[in-house]
CSV table of C-alpha atoms and ligand atoms in Angstrom, one decimal:
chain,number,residue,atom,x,y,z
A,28,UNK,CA,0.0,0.0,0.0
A,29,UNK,CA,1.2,3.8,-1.0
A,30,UNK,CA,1.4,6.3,1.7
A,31,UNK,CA,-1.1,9.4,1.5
A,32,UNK,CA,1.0,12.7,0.5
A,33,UNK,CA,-0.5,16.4,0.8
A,34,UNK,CA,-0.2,17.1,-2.6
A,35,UNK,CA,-1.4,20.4,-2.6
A,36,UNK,CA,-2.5,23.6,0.0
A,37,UNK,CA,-4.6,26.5,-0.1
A,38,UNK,CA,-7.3,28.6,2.4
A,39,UNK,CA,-9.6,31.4,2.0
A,40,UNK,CA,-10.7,33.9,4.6
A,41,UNK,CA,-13.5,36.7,3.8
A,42,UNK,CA,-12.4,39.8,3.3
A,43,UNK,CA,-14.3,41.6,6.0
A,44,UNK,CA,-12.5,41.9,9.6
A,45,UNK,CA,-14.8,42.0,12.5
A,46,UNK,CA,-12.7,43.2,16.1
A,47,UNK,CA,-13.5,42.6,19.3
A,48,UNK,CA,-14.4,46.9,20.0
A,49,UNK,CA,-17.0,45.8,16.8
A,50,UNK,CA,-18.4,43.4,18.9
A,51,UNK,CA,-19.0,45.5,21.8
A,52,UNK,CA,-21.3,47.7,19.6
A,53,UNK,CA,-24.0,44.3,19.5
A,54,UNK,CA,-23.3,42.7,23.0
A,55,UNK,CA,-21.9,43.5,26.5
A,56,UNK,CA,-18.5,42.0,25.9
A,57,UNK,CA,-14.8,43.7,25.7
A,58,UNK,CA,-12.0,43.8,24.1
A,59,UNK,CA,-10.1,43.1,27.3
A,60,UNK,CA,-12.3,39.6,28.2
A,61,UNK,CA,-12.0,37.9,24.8
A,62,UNK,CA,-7.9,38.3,24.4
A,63,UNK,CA,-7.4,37.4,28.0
A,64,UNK,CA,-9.9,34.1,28.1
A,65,UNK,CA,-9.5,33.3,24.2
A,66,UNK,CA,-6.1,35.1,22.6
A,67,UNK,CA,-8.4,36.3,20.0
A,68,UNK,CA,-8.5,39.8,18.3
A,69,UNK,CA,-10.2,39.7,15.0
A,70,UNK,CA,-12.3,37.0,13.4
A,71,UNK,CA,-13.3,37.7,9.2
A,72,UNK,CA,-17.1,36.9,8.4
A,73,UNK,CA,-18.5,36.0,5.0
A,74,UNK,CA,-20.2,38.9,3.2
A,75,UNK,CA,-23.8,38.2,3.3
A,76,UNK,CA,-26.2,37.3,-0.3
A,77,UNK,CA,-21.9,36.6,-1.5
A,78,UNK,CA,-20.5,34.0,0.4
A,79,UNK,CA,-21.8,30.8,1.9
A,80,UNK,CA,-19.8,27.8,3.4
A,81,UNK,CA,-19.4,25.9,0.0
A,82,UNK,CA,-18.1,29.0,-1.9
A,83,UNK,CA,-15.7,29.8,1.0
A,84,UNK,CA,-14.9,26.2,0.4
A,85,UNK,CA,-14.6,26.5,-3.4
A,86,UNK,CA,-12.1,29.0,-3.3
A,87,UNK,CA,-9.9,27.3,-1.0
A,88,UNK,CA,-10.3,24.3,-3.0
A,89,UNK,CA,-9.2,25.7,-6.3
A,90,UNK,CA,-6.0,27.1,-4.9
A,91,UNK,CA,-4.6,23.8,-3.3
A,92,UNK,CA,-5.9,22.0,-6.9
A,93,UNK,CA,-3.4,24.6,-8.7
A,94,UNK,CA,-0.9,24.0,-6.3
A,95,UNK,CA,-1.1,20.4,-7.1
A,96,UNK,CA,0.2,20.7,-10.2
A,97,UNK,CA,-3.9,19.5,-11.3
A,98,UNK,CA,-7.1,20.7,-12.6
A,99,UNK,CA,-10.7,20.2,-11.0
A,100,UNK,CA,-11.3,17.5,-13.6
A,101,UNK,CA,-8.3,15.5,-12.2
A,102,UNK,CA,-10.0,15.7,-8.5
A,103,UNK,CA,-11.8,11.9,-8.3
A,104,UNK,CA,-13.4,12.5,-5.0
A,105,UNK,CA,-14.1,15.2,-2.2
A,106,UNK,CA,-14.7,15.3,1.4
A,107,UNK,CA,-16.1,18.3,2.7
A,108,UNK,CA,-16.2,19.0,6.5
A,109,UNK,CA,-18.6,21.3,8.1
A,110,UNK,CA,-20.4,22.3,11.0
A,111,UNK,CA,-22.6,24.7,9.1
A,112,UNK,CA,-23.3,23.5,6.1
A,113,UNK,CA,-25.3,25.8,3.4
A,114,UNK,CA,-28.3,23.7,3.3
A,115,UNK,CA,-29.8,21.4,6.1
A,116,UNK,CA,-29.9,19.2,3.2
A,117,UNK,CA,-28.1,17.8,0.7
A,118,UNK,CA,-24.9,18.8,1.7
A,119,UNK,CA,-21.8,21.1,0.8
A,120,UNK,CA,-19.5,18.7,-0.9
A,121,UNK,CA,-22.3,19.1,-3.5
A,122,UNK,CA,-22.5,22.5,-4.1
A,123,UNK,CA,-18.8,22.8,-4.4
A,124,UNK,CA,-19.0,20.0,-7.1
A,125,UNK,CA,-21.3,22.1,-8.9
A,126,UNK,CA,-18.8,25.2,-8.4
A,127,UNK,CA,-16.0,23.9,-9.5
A,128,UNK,CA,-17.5,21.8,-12.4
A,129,UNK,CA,-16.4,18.5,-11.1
A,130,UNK,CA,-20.3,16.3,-11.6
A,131,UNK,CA,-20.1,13.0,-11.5
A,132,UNK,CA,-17.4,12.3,-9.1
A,133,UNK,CA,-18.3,11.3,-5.1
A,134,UNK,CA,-18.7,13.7,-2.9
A,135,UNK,CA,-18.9,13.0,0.9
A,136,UNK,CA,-20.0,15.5,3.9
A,137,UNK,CA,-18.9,15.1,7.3
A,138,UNK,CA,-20.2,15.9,10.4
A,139,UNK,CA,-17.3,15.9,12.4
A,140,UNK,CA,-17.0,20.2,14.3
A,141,UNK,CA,-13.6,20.9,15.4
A,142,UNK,CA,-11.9,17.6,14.2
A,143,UNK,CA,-13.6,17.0,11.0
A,144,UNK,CA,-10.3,17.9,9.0
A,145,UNK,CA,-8.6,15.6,10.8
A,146,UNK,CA,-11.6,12.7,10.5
A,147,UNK,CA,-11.6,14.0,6.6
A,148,UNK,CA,-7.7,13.3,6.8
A,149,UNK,CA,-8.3,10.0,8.1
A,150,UNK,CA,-11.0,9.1,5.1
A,151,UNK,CA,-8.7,10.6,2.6
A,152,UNK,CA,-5.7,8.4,3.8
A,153,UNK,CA,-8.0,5.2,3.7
A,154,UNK,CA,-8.8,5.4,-0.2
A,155,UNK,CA,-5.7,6.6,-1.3
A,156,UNK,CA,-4.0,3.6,0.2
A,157,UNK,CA,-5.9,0.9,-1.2
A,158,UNK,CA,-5.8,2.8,-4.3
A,159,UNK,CA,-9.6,3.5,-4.8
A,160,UNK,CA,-8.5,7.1,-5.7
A,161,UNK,CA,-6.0,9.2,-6.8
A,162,UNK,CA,-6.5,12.8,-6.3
A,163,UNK,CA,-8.9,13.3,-3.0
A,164,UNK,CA,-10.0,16.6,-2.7
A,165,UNK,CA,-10.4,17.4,1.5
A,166,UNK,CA,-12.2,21.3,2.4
A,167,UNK,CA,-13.0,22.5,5.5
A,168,UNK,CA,-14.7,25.6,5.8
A,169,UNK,CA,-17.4,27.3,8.4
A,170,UNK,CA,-19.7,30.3,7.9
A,171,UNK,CA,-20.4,30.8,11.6
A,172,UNK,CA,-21.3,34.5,11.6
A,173,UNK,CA,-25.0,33.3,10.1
A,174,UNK,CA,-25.8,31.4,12.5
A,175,UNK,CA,-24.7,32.7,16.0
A,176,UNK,CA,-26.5,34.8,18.4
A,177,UNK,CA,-25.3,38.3,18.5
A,178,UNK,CA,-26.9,39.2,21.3
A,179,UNK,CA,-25.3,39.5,25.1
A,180,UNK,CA,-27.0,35.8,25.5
A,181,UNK,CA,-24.8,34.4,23.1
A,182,UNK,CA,-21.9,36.4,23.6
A,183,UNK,CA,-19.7,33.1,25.1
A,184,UNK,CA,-19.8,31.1,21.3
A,185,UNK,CA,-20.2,34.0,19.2
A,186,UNK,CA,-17.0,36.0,20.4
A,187,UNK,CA,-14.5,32.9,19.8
A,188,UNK,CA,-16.2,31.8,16.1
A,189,UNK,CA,-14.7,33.4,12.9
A,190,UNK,CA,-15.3,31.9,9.0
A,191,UNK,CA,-13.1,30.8,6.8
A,192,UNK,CA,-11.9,27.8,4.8
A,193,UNK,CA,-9.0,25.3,3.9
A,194,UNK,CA,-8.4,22.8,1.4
A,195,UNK,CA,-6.1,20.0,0.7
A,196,UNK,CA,-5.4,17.9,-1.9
A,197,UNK,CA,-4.0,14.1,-1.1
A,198,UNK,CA,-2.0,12.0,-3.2
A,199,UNK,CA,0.0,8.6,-3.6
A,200,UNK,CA,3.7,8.8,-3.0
A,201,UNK,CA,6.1,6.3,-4.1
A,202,UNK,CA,8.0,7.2,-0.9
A,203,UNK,CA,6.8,4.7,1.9
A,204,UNK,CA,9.1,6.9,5.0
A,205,UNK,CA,6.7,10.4,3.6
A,206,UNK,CA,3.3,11.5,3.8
A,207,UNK,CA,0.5,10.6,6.7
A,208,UNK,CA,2.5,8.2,9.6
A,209,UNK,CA,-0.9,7.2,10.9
A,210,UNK,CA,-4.3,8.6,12.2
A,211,UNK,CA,-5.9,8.7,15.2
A,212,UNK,CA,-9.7,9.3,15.4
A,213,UNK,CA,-12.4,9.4,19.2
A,214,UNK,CA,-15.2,10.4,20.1
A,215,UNK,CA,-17.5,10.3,23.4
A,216,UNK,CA,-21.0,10.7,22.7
A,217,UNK,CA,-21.9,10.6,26.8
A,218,UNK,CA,-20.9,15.0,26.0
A,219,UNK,CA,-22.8,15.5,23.0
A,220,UNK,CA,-25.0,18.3,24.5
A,221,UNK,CA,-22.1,20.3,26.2
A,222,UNK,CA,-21.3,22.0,23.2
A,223,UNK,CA,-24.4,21.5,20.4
A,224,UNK,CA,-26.7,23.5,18.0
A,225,UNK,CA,-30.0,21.4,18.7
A,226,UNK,CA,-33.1,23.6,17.3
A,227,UNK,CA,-34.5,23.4,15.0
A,228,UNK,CA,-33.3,19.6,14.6
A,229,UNK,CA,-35.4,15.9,13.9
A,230,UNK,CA,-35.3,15.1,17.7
A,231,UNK,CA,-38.7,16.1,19.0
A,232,UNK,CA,-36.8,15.4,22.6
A,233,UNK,CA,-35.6,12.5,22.7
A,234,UNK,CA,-32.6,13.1,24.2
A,235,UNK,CA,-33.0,15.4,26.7
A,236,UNK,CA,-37.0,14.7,27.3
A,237,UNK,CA,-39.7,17.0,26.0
A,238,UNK,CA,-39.9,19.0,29.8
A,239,UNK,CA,-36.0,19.3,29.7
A,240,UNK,CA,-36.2,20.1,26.4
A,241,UNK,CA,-38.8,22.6,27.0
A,242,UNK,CA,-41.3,22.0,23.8
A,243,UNK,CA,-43.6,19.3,25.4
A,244,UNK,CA,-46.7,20.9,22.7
A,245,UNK,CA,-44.0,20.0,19.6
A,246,UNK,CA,-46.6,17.1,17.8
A,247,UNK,CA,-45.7,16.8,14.6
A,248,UNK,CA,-42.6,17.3,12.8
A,249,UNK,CA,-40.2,18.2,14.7
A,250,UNK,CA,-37.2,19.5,12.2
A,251,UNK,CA,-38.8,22.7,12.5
A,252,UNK,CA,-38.6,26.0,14.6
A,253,UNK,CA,-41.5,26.1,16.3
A,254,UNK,CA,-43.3,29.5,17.6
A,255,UNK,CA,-41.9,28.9,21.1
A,256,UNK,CA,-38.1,27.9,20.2
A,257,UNK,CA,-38.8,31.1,18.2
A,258,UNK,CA,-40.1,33.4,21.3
A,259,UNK,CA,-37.6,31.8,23.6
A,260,UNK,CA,-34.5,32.3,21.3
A,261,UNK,CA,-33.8,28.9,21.0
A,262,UNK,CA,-32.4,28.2,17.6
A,263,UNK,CA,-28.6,29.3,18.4
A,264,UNK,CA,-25.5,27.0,19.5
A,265,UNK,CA,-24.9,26.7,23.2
A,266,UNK,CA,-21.7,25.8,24.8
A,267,UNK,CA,-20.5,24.8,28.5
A,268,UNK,CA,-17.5,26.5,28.2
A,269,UNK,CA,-15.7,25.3,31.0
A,270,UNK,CA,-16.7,21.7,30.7
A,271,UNK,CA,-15.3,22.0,27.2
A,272,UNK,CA,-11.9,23.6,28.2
A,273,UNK,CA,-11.5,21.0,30.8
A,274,UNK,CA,-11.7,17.8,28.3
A,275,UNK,CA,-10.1,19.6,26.0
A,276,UNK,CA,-6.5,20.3,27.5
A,277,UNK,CA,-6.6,16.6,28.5
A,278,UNK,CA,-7.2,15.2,25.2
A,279,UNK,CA,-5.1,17.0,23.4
A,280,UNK,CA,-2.1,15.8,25.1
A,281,UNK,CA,-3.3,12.1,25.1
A,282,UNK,CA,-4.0,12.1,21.7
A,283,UNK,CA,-0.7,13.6,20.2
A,284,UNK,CA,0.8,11.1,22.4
A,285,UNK,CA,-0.9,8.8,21.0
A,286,UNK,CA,0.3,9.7,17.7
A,287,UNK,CA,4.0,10.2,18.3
A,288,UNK,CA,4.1,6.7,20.5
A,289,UNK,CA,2.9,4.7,17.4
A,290,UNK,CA,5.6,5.8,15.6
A,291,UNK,CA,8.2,5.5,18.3
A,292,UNK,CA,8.8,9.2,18.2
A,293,UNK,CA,8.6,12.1,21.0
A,294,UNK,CA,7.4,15.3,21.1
A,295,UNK,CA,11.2,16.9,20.5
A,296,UNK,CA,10.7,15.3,17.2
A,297,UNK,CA,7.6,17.6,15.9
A,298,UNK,CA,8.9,20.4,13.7
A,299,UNK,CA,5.8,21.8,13.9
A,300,UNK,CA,2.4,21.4,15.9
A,301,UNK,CA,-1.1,22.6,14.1
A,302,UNK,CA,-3.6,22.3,16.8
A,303,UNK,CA,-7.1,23.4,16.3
A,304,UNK,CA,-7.5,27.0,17.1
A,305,UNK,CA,-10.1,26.6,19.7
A,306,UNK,CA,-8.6,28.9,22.7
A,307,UNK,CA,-5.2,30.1,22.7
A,308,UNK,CA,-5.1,29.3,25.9
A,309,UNK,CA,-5.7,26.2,25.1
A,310,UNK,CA,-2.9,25.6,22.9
A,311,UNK,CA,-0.6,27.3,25.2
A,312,UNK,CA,-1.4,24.5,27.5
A,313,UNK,CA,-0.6,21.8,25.6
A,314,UNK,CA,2.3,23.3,24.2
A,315,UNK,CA,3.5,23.5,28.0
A,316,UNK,CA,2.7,19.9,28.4
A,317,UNK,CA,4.5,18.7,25.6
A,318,UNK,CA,7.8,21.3,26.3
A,319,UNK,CA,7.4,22.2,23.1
A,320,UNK,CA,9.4,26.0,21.6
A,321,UNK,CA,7.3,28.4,20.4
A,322,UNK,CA,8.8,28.0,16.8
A,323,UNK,CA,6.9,24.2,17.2
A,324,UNK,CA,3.4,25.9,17.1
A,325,UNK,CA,1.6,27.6,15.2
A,326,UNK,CA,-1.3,29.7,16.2
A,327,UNK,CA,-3.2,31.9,14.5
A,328,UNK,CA,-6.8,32.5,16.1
A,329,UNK,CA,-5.2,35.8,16.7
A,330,UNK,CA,-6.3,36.9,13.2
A,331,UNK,CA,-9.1,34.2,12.8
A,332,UNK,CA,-11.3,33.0,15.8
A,333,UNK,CA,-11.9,29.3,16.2
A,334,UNK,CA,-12.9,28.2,12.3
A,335,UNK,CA,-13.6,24.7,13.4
A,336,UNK,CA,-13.2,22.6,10.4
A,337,UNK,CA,-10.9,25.3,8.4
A,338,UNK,CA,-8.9,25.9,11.0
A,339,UNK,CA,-6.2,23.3,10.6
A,340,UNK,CA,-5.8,23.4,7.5
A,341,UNK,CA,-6.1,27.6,7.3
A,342,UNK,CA,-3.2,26.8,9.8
A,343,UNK,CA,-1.2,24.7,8.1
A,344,UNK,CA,-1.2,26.2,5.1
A,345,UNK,CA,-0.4,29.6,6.3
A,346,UNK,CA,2.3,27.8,8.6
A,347,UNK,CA,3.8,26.0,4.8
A,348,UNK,CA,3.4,29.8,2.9
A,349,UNK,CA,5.4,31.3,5.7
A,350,UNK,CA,8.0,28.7,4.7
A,351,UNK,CA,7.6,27.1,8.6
A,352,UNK,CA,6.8,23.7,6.7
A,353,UNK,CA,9.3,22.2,4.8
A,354,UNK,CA,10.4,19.0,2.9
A,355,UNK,CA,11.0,16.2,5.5
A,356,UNK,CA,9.4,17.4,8.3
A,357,UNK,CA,7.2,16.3,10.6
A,358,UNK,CA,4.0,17.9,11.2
A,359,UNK,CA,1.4,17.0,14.0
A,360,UNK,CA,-2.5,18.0,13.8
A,361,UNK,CA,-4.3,17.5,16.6
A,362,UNK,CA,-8.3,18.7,17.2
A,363,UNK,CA,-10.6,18.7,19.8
A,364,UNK,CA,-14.6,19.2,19.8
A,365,UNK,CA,-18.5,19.1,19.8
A,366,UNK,CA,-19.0,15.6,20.0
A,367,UNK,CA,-17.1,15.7,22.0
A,368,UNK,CA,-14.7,13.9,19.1
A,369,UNK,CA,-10.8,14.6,19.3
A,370,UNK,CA,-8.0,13.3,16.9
A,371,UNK,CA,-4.9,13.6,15.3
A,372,UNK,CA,-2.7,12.9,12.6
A,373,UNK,CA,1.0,12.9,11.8
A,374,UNK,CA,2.5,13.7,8.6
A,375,UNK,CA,6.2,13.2,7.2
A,376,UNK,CA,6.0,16.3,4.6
B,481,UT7,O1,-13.6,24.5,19.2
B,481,UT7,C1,-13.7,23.7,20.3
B,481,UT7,C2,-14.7,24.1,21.2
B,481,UT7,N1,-14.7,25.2,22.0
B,481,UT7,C3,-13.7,25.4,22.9
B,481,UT7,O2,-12.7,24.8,23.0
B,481,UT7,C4,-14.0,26.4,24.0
B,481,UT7,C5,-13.5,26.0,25.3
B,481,UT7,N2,-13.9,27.0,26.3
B,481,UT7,C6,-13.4,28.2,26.4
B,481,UT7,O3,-12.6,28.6,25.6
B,481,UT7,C7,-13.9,29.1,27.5
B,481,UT7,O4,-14.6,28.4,28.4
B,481,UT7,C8,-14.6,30.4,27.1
B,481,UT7,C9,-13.7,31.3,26.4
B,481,UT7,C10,-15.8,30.0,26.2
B,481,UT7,C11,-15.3,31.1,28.3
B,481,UT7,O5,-14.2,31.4,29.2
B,481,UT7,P1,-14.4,31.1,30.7
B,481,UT7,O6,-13.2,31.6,31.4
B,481,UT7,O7,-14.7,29.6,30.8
B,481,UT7,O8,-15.7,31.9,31.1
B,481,UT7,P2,-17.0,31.4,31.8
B,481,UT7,O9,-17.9,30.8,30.8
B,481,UT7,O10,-16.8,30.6,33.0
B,481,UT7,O11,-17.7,32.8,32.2
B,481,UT7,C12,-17.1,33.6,33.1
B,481,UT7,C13,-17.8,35.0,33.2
B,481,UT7,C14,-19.3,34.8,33.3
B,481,UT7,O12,-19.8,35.9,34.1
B,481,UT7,P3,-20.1,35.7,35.6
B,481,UT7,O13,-21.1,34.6,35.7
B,481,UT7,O14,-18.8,35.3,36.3
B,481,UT7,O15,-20.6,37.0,36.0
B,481,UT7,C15,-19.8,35.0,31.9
B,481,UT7,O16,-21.1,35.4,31.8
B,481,UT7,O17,-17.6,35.6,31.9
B,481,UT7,C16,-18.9,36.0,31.4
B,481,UT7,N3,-18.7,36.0,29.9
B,481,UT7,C17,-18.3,37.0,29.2
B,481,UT7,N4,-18.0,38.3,29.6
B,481,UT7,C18,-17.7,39.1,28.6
B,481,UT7,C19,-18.9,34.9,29.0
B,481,UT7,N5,-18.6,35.3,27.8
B,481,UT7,C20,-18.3,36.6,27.9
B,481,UT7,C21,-17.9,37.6,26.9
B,481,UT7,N6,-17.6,38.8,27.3
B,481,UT7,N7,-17.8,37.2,25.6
C-alpha cells in the first residue's frame, strides 16, 4: 500500500474583519475579556447574499488544486467538513461540485466540528492507500457569523467563532518513509449536548426529554422551529464552556501522544504542531505539556477566531506559505470538539 501525500494547500478567509471593539457595539462584551480568556482579536465573516460555506470552500479548493500541479477535472473525489453546512440538506460537498465543475465524481459531507479535517484526513488516507482514488479533494470551511447569536446571550460562542476555509489535496507517493504516519480518530458521545446546535433539529426530545427540552406541545414534525423555540431564542448553538476547556486540555495531550508513540517518536521530534484553534489558551497549555518551543506551534486565532473545520488546514497552510513547513518534516494535527470527538494525525512532509 502507497502512503497518502499532501499534494497540494490553499485557504480562503472573507475579506471583511470584524474586532473585538466591533463586537462590543452588539453585545456587552470587551476587548479586554475575549484576548485574555481566548487570545483572539479579530475574526473575518462571510459577506452576506456573497458568500456561503461551500463558496468559502470552493475557493480554497481551487488554490490547493493549482498548487497540485492538477485541474478540477483531475479531482476523483471530495470530502467536505462542516459544521454549518449551506443547506440542512443535501450537503456542501455538492454544491462545491457544482462550483468547481467536477459532476459525476463522489462527494462526501462530514459531520465531524472541530476535528472533521482531521476525520476527513483519516477518510482521505483510507482510499488513497488501497488505491480507490488518486487525487482526493479534503475542504474544510465554516460560515459561523450566520448562524450565531449576536446578542449579550450568546456572547460566550459567538465571540471565539470566525469563518473561513481550507483545502487539501492528497495524493499517492512512491516514498513509503513520507506522507500521513498514521491517524488517530475518538469520540464520546456521553458529552454531546455540552457544546451543540440542537433547534431546530429531527429530535422532538428524545434526548433530553420534551420538559427538559422545553417543547412538550412540539406534535408533529419536529425538524422545524416552532413558535416557542422562536419566542424563547432557542435556535442558536450553546456551549458549557468550561466543561469544554477541561476535556479539551486533556485530550489534546493524550492524543498527540498517541500519535508520536505509534511511531516510536517524542514530542522533540515535531517540527511543527497545528492544533485546532479553539482557545489560545488552550494551545498554550498543551504546548507547555509537551515542552514544546514556540517555533513548534503555530497559532493563528489571533487573526481568525476558532474556524472549526478550516482551521487546521487555514493553519497549516499559512504555517507551509510562511515557509515554517518544509520537505522532510514532521507535522502533527491535533483537534478537539463538539461531540465531544478529538483526533490527530501525523504527517512526514
Ligand atoms: O472548538 C472547540 C470548542 N470550543 C472550545 O474549545 C472552547 C472552550 N472553552 C473556552 O474557551 C472558555 O470556556 C470560554 C472562552 C468560552 C469562556 O471562558 P471562561 O473563562 O470559561 O468563562 P465562563 O464561561 O466561566 O464565564 C465567566 C464569566 C461569566 O460571568 P459571571 O457569571 O462570572 O458574572 C460569563 O457570563 O464571563 C462571562 N462571559 C463574558 N463576559 C464578557 C462569558 N462570555 C463573555 C464575553 N464577554 N464574551
Amino acid at each position: 500500500m502507497k502512503n497518502t501525500k499532501i499534494a497540494g494547500i490553499g485557504f480562503y478567509v472573507p475579506e471583511k474583519v470584524v474586532t473585538n471593539n466591533d463586537l462590543t457595539k452588539v453585545m456587552d462584551t470587551s476587548d479586554e475579556w475575549i484576548q485574555e480568556r481566548t487570545g483572539i482579536k479579530e475574526r473575518r465573516y462571510a459577506e452576506k447574499h456573497k458568500e456561503s460555506t461551500s463558496t468559502l470552500g470552493a475557493k480554497a479548493a481551487a488554490i490547493a488544486i493549482e498548487r497540485a500541479g492538477i485541474t478540477a477535472a483531475d479531482v476523483d473525489f471530495i470530502i467536505f467538513a462542516t459544521l454549518s453546512p449551506d443547506y440542512y440538506f443535501p450537503g456542501c460537498a455538492v454544491l462545491l461540485q457544482r462550483q468547481l465543475g467536477m459532476q459525476g465524481i463522489g462527494a462526501l459531507d462530514i459531520r465531524n466540528q472541530c476535528s472533521g479535517f482531521v476525520y476527513g484526513l483519516s477518510i482521505a488516507d483510507q482510499f488513497v492507500k488501497t488505491g480507490m482514488y488518486k487525487n482526493v479533494l479534503l475542504v474544510g470551511s465554516e460560515v459561523h457569523s450566520y448562524g450565531i447569536d449576536f446578542s449579550t446571550k450568546g456572547r460566550n460562542v459567538t465571540v471565539i467563532f470566525g469563518d473561513g476555509a481550507g483545502a487539501v489535496v492528497l495524493q499517492p507517493t512512491e516514498d513509503s518513509t513520507s506522507g500521513i504516519l498514521s491517524t488517530h480518530l475518538h469520540a464520546d458521545g456521553d458529552y454531546a449536548e455540552k457544546l451543540a446546535y440542537i433547534n431546530p433539529g429531527c429530535h422532538s426530545g428524545v434526548h433530553l426529554g420534551t420538559e427538559q427540552f422545553g417543547y412538550p406541545e412540539q406534535e408533529f414534525g419536529g425538524a422545524f422551529l416552532t413558535e416557542k423555540m422562536w419566542e424563547d431564542g432557542n435556535y442558536y448553538p450553546n456551549m458549557e464552556g468550561q466543561a469544554v476547556f477541561k476535556m479539551a486540555v486533556q485530550k489534546f495531550p493524550e492524543v498527540i501522544m498517541e500519535a508520536l508513540q505509534t511511531n516510536g517518536l517524542q514530542p522533540t521530534d515535531i517540527d511543527m504542531l497545528i492544533p485546532h484553534q479553539a482557545n489560545l489558551r488552550i494551545s498554550q497549555f498543551v504546548q507547555k505539556r509537551l515542552g514544546l518551543r514556540d517555533d513548534q506551534v503555530w497559532n493563528n486565532i489571533q487573526k481568525y477566531g476558532n474556524t472549526t473545520a478550516a482551521s487546521i488546514p487555514i493553519a497549516l497552510c499559512e504555517a507551509w506559505e510562511a515557509g515554517k513547513i518544509k520537505e522532510g518534516d514532521l507535522v502533527c494535527m491535533a483537534a478537539f470538539g463538539s461531540g465531544f470527538t478529538w483526533g490527530s494525525a501525523l504527517i512526514k512532509w
